[in-house]
Amino acid sequence: MSTAQNHTDGPEISQEVPFWHDPGKRAIVFQALILCLVFAAGYYIFANTQANLRRQAISTGFGFLGREAGFGIGEALIPYSAANSYAHALLVGLLNTLNVAFIGILLTLLLGVVIGIARLSSNWLVSKLATGYIEVLQNIPVLLQLFFWYSLFNDLLPSPRQSFSPLPGVFFSNRGFYFPVPVGHCAFGWAAAAFGGAALVCFLLRRWARKRQDQTGQIFPFWPVSAVLLVGFPLLAWSLAGAPTAMSIPHLTGFNFQGGFSLSPEFGALLIGLVLYTSAFVAEIVRAGIQAISIGQSEAAMSLGLKSNLVLSLIILPQAMRIIIPPLTSQMLNLTKNSSLAVAIGYPDFVSVANTTINQTGQAIEGVLIIMVVYLILSLLTSAFMNWYNKNKALVER
Amino acid sequence: MRTPIPASAVEDLKPPVSSAGPLGWLRANLFKGPFNSLLTLFILFCLYKMAPPLIRWAFIDSYWFSDADVCRAGDGACWSVVSQNLRFILFGFYPYLLQWRPAMAVLILIGLFFYSRDTGRWNRRLGVVWAAGLVVMGILMHGGVLGLAEVETDQWGGISLTLLLALFGLTAAYPLGVLLALGRRSRLPAIKTVCVIYIELIRGVPLISMLFMASVMFPLFLPEGVTINKILRAQAAIILFTAAYIAEVVRGGLQAIPRGQYEAAESLGLNYSQKMRLIILPQALKIVIPPTVSILISAFKDTSLVVIIGLFDLLKTTQVTLSNPAWIRFSAEAYLFIAVLYFLGCFSMSNFSRHLEKELKA
């Protein structure tokens, strides 16, 4: 102790610590240096880009968005023609991306959960098939799978004239899949409204039934009643509005079908490829989540006399969900990002439309920036939603 | 006082159902309860309906070494599309007579992987062996020395390009990813912000947008007169992309190291770089070996995306083959063949990762 005193009091060693030995000051210098480097690199790239653009006489800015696009889009959820602006075309592409991502996520969740549970089945055949499905689909690049399905549709399905018709009015051809749909009528609007109303009633009913069960122990047959409500209300509304039965049936005119509802082979291949690929990952996540719940939980539930399906739905799944949700979020994001591979098989998704725009206008920087910003926003929105859901489901500890 | 048991009751007691042997196994695994039995029967029926025609198509009616006309006349699988174009599918536009060189390079790589399977061999010497192997592969591919004719990178293609993009992508991305992870865990706000922005930005966008950036934007970033070829630009995009994912994996490892390790290192008087290099990273990187292998697998699969910007990787050479009018109808067979190649690569890596996980835990 005394020696330490002597050292600090010694005449040669000054009290002042030089700034390169002071962690606080050194940190500031170091950070300033890094920031300078980042900005210098940024400026270098910016200056080069400016010079290159000037030399190649490319104008910058987002003014091109208002110009006429001049290219057609095969599938659009909103009215679109080649005379519309680039911004409108990009919006059409964005809606297509959202459409395929939304339907894809729903189907993936459904299929993934079923296969994840099948993988744990006590039936040897079922669990081996599920394992094979997961291993094969996980280990093949999704782009290859998309090409495979797309080429299968092109090679196996006949031309529209010889199209394959499994049911009257349903046609499968290499131009797409055609289904009859009811002709638009106000009755369907009423039926949809009635369905919404029924869903609301079911929601309230469930809350009431739970409350009653908590208080009195009486179980309300919720599922049968809600099924009757959900089917009955729309049917009632539909028949009250005149029960229209006219159908728009696809029919061959010239080289292709007219009328009815159609799905293009591109959309079909993209959806099947994305759903099969991602569901293999979801199945593994579900399996891991279920296996993480200790065996004591299911034994306790069985000793309470619950049947095996109730054990799964009331005891295991609610606990497994907490483990499953975070990795599930990243799989949903992966599906959304992978939907950009649509550009390879010609489905007009956002990246594909943006790519056409880049090729036509030469506005590469703006085009790539728009793609990146849009996907960033989609990713942030999805993860914000999943975080909110996760918080809702998280274990409330004392 | 005992009452005699009636003879009929004794006869009614049957021996218990066999739970051993093949019959017992069948009962326990396939026919446990009515629902399970129905499920088994349904699956067996589906297999009975689907398997024979598939086997017939793939093996019995199929053609293996014929030309395209024979294939078109028959109705079985046409594996000839692969066998007749195998060298183009595997090596692309690499000069035909020199194709033994990429083949050797690929074999060396596979050999190195097999040699490294055993964790007992993981020491400094293995690093040297790998470095030497990479140099030899590079010389074999590019040539220009030792009397080997030079082959420009724009002629590289097929499986060697796929493996090259994945391997160099991961090798170069790894140090960058570790730096980013350290930056993200740093106490210095400016560095942390830069790293967080980079990681989240890259992870939020699809790889394809990075590849577009590489193919259309990178040339604009460079000063006049400087050009970088397309393969290198795609490689750079893959490296930048993979680094962000590696950073997140490594961050997981850093977080798993108990605080006491950091404090112990500091109390020994180690500075930041010593602390990380000698104490923290060796432990953290060991924990994250299995997830790193999964990143290698996805990098391997993701290299197929370079098709979209027109590089001749395995998938693109297959598509070029299929664009030949003679073979245009047999895309299913060709895609199945490269699917098997990808599957073998990915499946062996994921098996290895599972094996490692067990070994490192023990």
Short mmCIF file of N, CA and C in Angstrom, two decimals, chain A residues 68-154:
data_model
loop_
_atom_site.label_atom_id
_atom_site.label_comp_id
_atom_site.label_asym_id
_atom_site.label_seq_id
_atom_site.Cartn_x
_atom_site.Cartn_y
_atom_site.Cartn_z
N GLU A 68 -45.31 7.60 -68.26
CA GLU A 68 -46.11 6.46 -68.70
C GLU A 68 -45.26 5.20 -68.72
N ALA A 69 -45.78 4.10 -68.15
CA ALA A 69 -44.97 2.89 -68.02
C ALA A 69 -44.77 2.21 -69.37
N GLY A 70 -45.85 2.03 -70.12
CA GLY A 70 -45.73 1.48 -71.46
C GLY A 70 -45.51 -0.02 -71.52
N PHE A 71 -45.62 -0.73 -70.40
CA PHE A 71 -45.57 -2.20 -70.48
C PHE A 71 -46.78 -2.79 -69.75
N GLY A 72 -47.21 -3.93 -70.25
CA GLY A 72 -48.39 -4.55 -69.66
C GLY A 72 -47.99 -5.45 -68.49
N ILE A 73 -48.93 -5.70 -67.60
CA ILE A 73 -48.70 -6.62 -66.48
C ILE A 73 -49.77 -7.70 -66.56
N GLY A 74 -49.34 -8.94 -66.59
CA GLY A 74 -50.25 -10.05 -66.81
C GLY A 74 -51.34 -10.16 -65.76
N GLU A 75 -50.95 -10.00 -64.51
CA GLU A 75 -51.92 -10.16 -63.45
C GLU A 75 -51.94 -8.92 -62.59
N ALA A 76 -53.12 -8.36 -62.36
CA ALA A 76 -53.19 -7.16 -61.53
C ALA A 76 -54.43 -7.26 -60.67
N LEU A 77 -54.27 -6.87 -59.40
CA LEU A 77 -55.42 -6.89 -58.50
C LEU A 77 -56.23 -5.62 -58.63
N ILE A 78 -55.60 -4.54 -59.13
CA ILE A 78 -56.32 -3.30 -59.37
C ILE A 78 -56.23 -3.00 -60.85
N PRO A 79 -57.17 -2.22 -61.39
CA PRO A 79 -57.14 -1.93 -62.83
C PRO A 79 -55.80 -1.32 -63.23
N TYR A 80 -55.23 -1.84 -64.30
CA TYR A 80 -53.95 -1.33 -64.77
C TYR A 80 -53.88 -1.49 -66.28
N SER A 81 -53.31 -0.48 -66.94
CA SER A 81 -53.03 -0.62 -68.38
C SER A 81 -51.66 -0.02 -68.64
N ALA A 82 -51.12 -0.31 -69.83
CA ALA A 82 -49.78 0.16 -70.16
C ALA A 82 -49.70 1.69 -70.15
N ALA A 83 -50.85 2.36 -70.24
CA ALA A 83 -50.83 3.82 -70.27
C ALA A 83 -50.65 4.43 -68.88
N ASN A 84 -50.77 3.60 -67.82
CA ASN A 84 -50.61 4.14 -66.47
C ASN A 84 -49.15 4.46 -66.17
N SER A 85 -48.94 5.14 -65.03
CA SER A 85 -47.58 5.59 -64.72
C SER A 85 -46.76 4.46 -64.10
N TYR A 86 -45.43 4.68 -64.01
CA TYR A 86 -44.55 3.72 -63.36
C TYR A 86 -44.94 3.50 -61.91
N ALA A 87 -45.33 4.59 -61.23
CA ALA A 87 -45.71 4.46 -59.83
C ALA A 87 -46.89 3.50 -59.69
N HIS A 88 -47.85 3.62 -60.62
CA HIS A 88 -49.01 2.75 -60.59
C HIS A 88 -48.59 1.29 -60.84
N ALA A 89 -47.68 1.11 -61.80
CA ALA A 89 -47.20 -0.24 -62.10
C ALA A 89 -46.53 -0.85 -60.88
N LEU A 90 -45.71 -0.04 -60.18
CA LEU A 90 -45.03 -0.54 -58.99
C LEU A 90 -46.04 -0.92 -57.91
N LEU A 91 -47.12 -0.12 -57.81
CA LEU A 91 -48.16 -0.42 -56.83
C LEU A 91 -48.80 -1.77 -57.15
N VAL A 92 -49.07 -2.00 -58.45
CA VAL A 92 -49.64 -3.29 -58.86
C VAL A 92 -48.70 -4.42 -58.45
N GLY A 93 -47.39 -4.24 -58.69
CA GLY A 93 -46.42 -5.26 -58.31
C GLY A 93 -46.41 -5.49 -56.81
N LEU A 94 -46.46 -4.40 -56.05
CA LEU A 94 -46.45 -4.52 -54.59
C LEU A 94 -47.66 -5.31 -54.10
N LEU A 95 -48.84 -5.01 -54.70
CA LEU A 95 -50.05 -5.73 -54.28
C LEU A 95 -49.91 -7.22 -54.62
N ASN A 96 -49.31 -7.53 -55.77
CA ASN A 96 -49.09 -8.95 -56.12
C ASN A 96 -48.18 -9.62 -55.10
N THR A 97 -47.10 -8.93 -54.71
CA THR A 97 -46.19 -9.48 -53.69
C THR A 97 -46.94 -9.75 -52.39
N LEU A 98 -47.72 -8.74 -51.95
CA LEU A 98 -48.45 -8.89 -50.69
C LEU A 98 -49.44 -10.04 -50.79
N ASN A 99 -50.07 -10.15 -51.96
CA ASN A 99 -51.06 -11.21 -52.17
C ASN A 99 -50.41 -12.58 -51.99
N VAL A 100 -49.29 -12.78 -52.70
CA VAL A 100 -48.67 -14.10 -52.65
C VAL A 100 -48.07 -14.35 -51.26
N ALA A 101 -47.54 -13.30 -50.62
CA ALA A 101 -46.97 -13.48 -49.29
C ALA A 101 -48.06 -13.83 -48.28
N PHE A 102 -49.21 -13.15 -48.37
CA PHE A 102 -50.28 -13.37 -47.39
C PHE A 102 -50.84 -14.78 -47.51
N ILE A 103 -51.23 -15.16 -48.76
CA ILE A 103 -51.77 -16.50 -48.95
C ILE A 103 -50.71 -17.54 -48.60
N GLY A 104 -49.46 -17.27 -49.00
CA GLY A 104 -48.38 -18.20 -48.73
C GLY A 104 -48.17 -18.40 -47.25
N ILE A 105 -48.21 -17.33 -46.46
CA ILE A 105 -47.98 -17.46 -45.02
C ILE A 105 -49.09 -18.30 -44.38
N LEU A 106 -50.35 -18.04 -44.78
CA LEU A 106 -51.45 -18.82 -44.21
C LEU A 106 -51.27 -20.31 -44.50
N LEU A 107 -51.03 -20.64 -45.79
CA LEU A 107 -50.89 -22.05 -46.16
C LEU A 107 -49.68 -22.67 -45.49
N THR A 108 -48.57 -21.90 -45.40
CA THR A 108 -47.35 -22.43 -44.80
C THR A 108 -47.57 -22.79 -43.34
N LEU A 109 -48.26 -21.89 -42.61
CA LEU A 109 -48.52 -22.17 -41.20
C LEU A 109 -49.32 -23.45 -41.06
N LEU A 110 -50.37 -23.57 -41.86
CA LEU A 110 -51.24 -24.73 -41.80
C LEU A 110 -50.45 -26.01 -42.06
N LEU A 111 -49.75 -26.03 -43.21
CA LEU A 111 -49.01 -27.22 -43.62
C LEU A 111 -47.87 -27.51 -42.65
N GLY A 112 -47.16 -26.46 -42.22
CA GLY A 112 -46.00 -26.63 -41.34
C GLY A 112 -46.41 -27.25 -40.01
N VAL A 113 -47.52 -26.76 -39.43
CA VAL A 113 -47.95 -27.29 -38.14
C VAL A 113 -48.36 -28.76 -38.30
N VAL A 114 -49.11 -29.05 -39.38
CA VAL A 114 -49.55 -30.44 -39.58
C VAL A 114 -48.34 -31.36 -39.73
N ILE A 115 -47.35 -30.94 -40.52
CA ILE A 115 -46.20 -31.82 -40.76
C ILE A 115 -45.32 -31.90 -39.51
N GLY A 116 -45.20 -30.79 -38.78
CA GLY A 116 -44.42 -30.83 -37.54
C GLY A 116 -45.02 -31.80 -36.55
N ILE A 117 -46.35 -31.83 -36.45
CA ILE A 117 -47.00 -32.77 -35.53
C ILE A 117 -46.88 -34.19 -36.08
N ALA A 118 -47.01 -34.32 -37.40
CA ALA A 118 -46.89 -35.65 -38.02
C ALA A 118 -45.50 -36.24 -37.76
N ARG A 119 -44.49 -35.38 -37.72
CA ARG A 119 -43.11 -35.85 -37.50
C ARG A 119 -42.99 -36.51 -36.13
N LEU A 120 -43.85 -36.10 -35.17
CA LEU A 120 -43.80 -36.64 -33.81
C LEU A 120 -44.83 -37.74 -33.62
N SER A 121 -45.53 -38.11 -34.69
CA SER A 121 -46.60 -39.09 -34.57
C SER A 121 -46.04 -40.43 -34.10
N SER A 122 -46.90 -41.20 -33.38
CA SER A 122 -46.45 -42.52 -32.94
C SER A 122 -46.54 -43.50 -34.10
N ASN A 123 -47.22 -43.09 -35.17
CA ASN A 123 -47.32 -43.95 -36.35
C ASN A 123 -46.01 -43.86 -37.13
N TRP A 124 -45.35 -45.00 -37.27
CA TRP A 124 -44.01 -45.03 -37.88
C TRP A 124 -44.03 -44.49 -39.30
N LEU A 125 -45.03 -44.91 -40.08
CA LEU A 125 -45.11 -44.52 -41.49
C LEU A 125 -45.27 -43.01 -41.61
N VAL A 126 -46.18 -42.45 -40.79
CA VAL A 126 -46.45 -41.01 -40.84
C VAL A 126 -45.20 -40.22 -40.47
N SER A 127 -44.53 -40.63 -39.38
CA SER A 127 -43.39 -39.83 -38.93
C SER A 127 -42.23 -39.94 -39.92
N LYS A 128 -42.05 -41.13 -40.53
CA LYS A 128 -40.96 -41.26 -41.51
C LYS A 128 -41.25 -40.42 -42.75
N LEU A 129 -42.51 -40.43 -43.21
CA LEU A 129 -42.85 -39.62 -44.38
C LEU A 129 -42.62 -38.15 -44.10
N ALA A 130 -43.03 -37.71 -42.89
CA ALA A 130 -42.85 -36.30 -42.54
C ALA A 130 -41.36 -35.95 -42.50
N THR A 131 -40.55 -36.87 -41.93
CA THR A 131 -39.10 -36.62 -41.87
C THR A 131 -38.53 -36.48 -43.28
N GLY A 132 -38.95 -37.40 -44.16
CA GLY A 132 -38.46 -37.35 -45.54
C GLY A 132 -38.84 -36.05 -46.21
N TYR A 133 -40.08 -35.64 -46.02
CA TYR A 133 -40.56 -34.37 -46.60
C TYR A 133 -39.68 -33.21 -46.14
N ILE A 134 -39.43 -33.15 -44.82
CA ILE A 134 -38.65 -32.04 -44.28
C ILE A 134 -37.24 -32.05 -44.83
N GLU A 135 -36.59 -33.23 -44.82
CA GLU A 135 -35.19 -33.29 -45.25
C GLU A 135 -35.06 -32.93 -46.73
N VAL A 136 -35.93 -33.49 -47.56
CA VAL A 136 -35.79 -33.24 -49.00
C VAL A 136 -36.03 -31.78 -49.32
N LEU A 137 -37.12 -31.21 -48.80
CA LEU A 137 -37.48 -29.85 -49.23
C LEU A 137 -36.56 -28.79 -48.61
N GLN A 138 -36.03 -29.07 -47.39
CA GLN A 138 -35.12 -28.09 -46.78
C GLN A 138 -33.82 -27.99 -47.53
N ASN A 139 -33.40 -29.11 -48.14
CA ASN A 139 -32.04 -29.17 -48.66
C ASN A 139 -31.93 -28.92 -50.15
N ILE A 140 -33.00 -28.42 -50.75
CA ILE A 140 -32.95 -28.08 -52.18
C ILE A 140 -33.24 -26.59 -52.30
N PRO A 141 -32.44 -25.84 -53.06
CA PRO A 141 -32.65 -24.38 -53.13
C PRO A 141 -34.06 -24.05 -53.61
N VAL A 142 -34.63 -23.03 -53.00
CA VAL A 142 -36.02 -22.70 -53.31
C VAL A 142 -36.17 -22.28 -54.77
N LEU A 143 -35.15 -21.66 -55.32
CA LEU A 143 -35.25 -21.22 -56.72
C LEU A 143 -35.36 -22.42 -57.64
N LEU A 144 -34.59 -23.47 -57.34
CA LEU A 144 -34.65 -24.70 -58.13
C LEU A 144 -36.04 -25.31 -58.02
N GLN A 145 -36.61 -25.27 -56.80
CA GLN A 145 -37.96 -25.81 -56.64
C GLN A 145 -38.97 -25.03 -57.47
N LEU A 146 -38.81 -23.69 -57.48
CA LEU A 146 -39.73 -22.87 -58.28
C LEU A 146 -39.62 -23.25 -59.76
N PHE A 147 -38.39 -23.36 -60.26
CA PHE A 147 -38.20 -23.74 -61.67
C PHE A 147 -38.83 -25.11 -61.93
N PHE A 148 -38.65 -26.02 -60.99
CA PHE A 148 -39.17 -27.38 -61.17
C PHE A 148 -40.69 -27.36 -61.31
N TRP A 149 -41.37 -26.68 -60.38
CA TRP A 149 -42.84 -26.65 -60.45
C TRP A 149 -43.31 -25.94 -61.70
N TYR A 150 -42.62 -24.86 -62.04
CA TYR A 150 -43.04 -24.09 -63.20
C TYR A 150 -42.88 -24.94 -64.47
N SER A 151 -41.75 -25.66 -64.57
CA SER A 151 -41.54 -26.45 -65.78
C SER A 151 -42.52 -27.63 -65.80
N LEU A 152 -42.85 -28.14 -64.62
CA LEU A 152 -43.82 -29.23 -64.56
C LEU A 152 -45.17 -28.77 -65.08
N PHE A 153 -45.58 -27.56 -64.69
CA PHE A 153 -46.85 -27.03 -65.18
C PHE A 153 -46.81 -26.87 -66.69
N ASN A 154 -45.67 -26.38 -67.20
CA ASN A 154 -45.56 -26.14 -68.63
C ASN A 154 -45.52 -27.44 -69.42
#
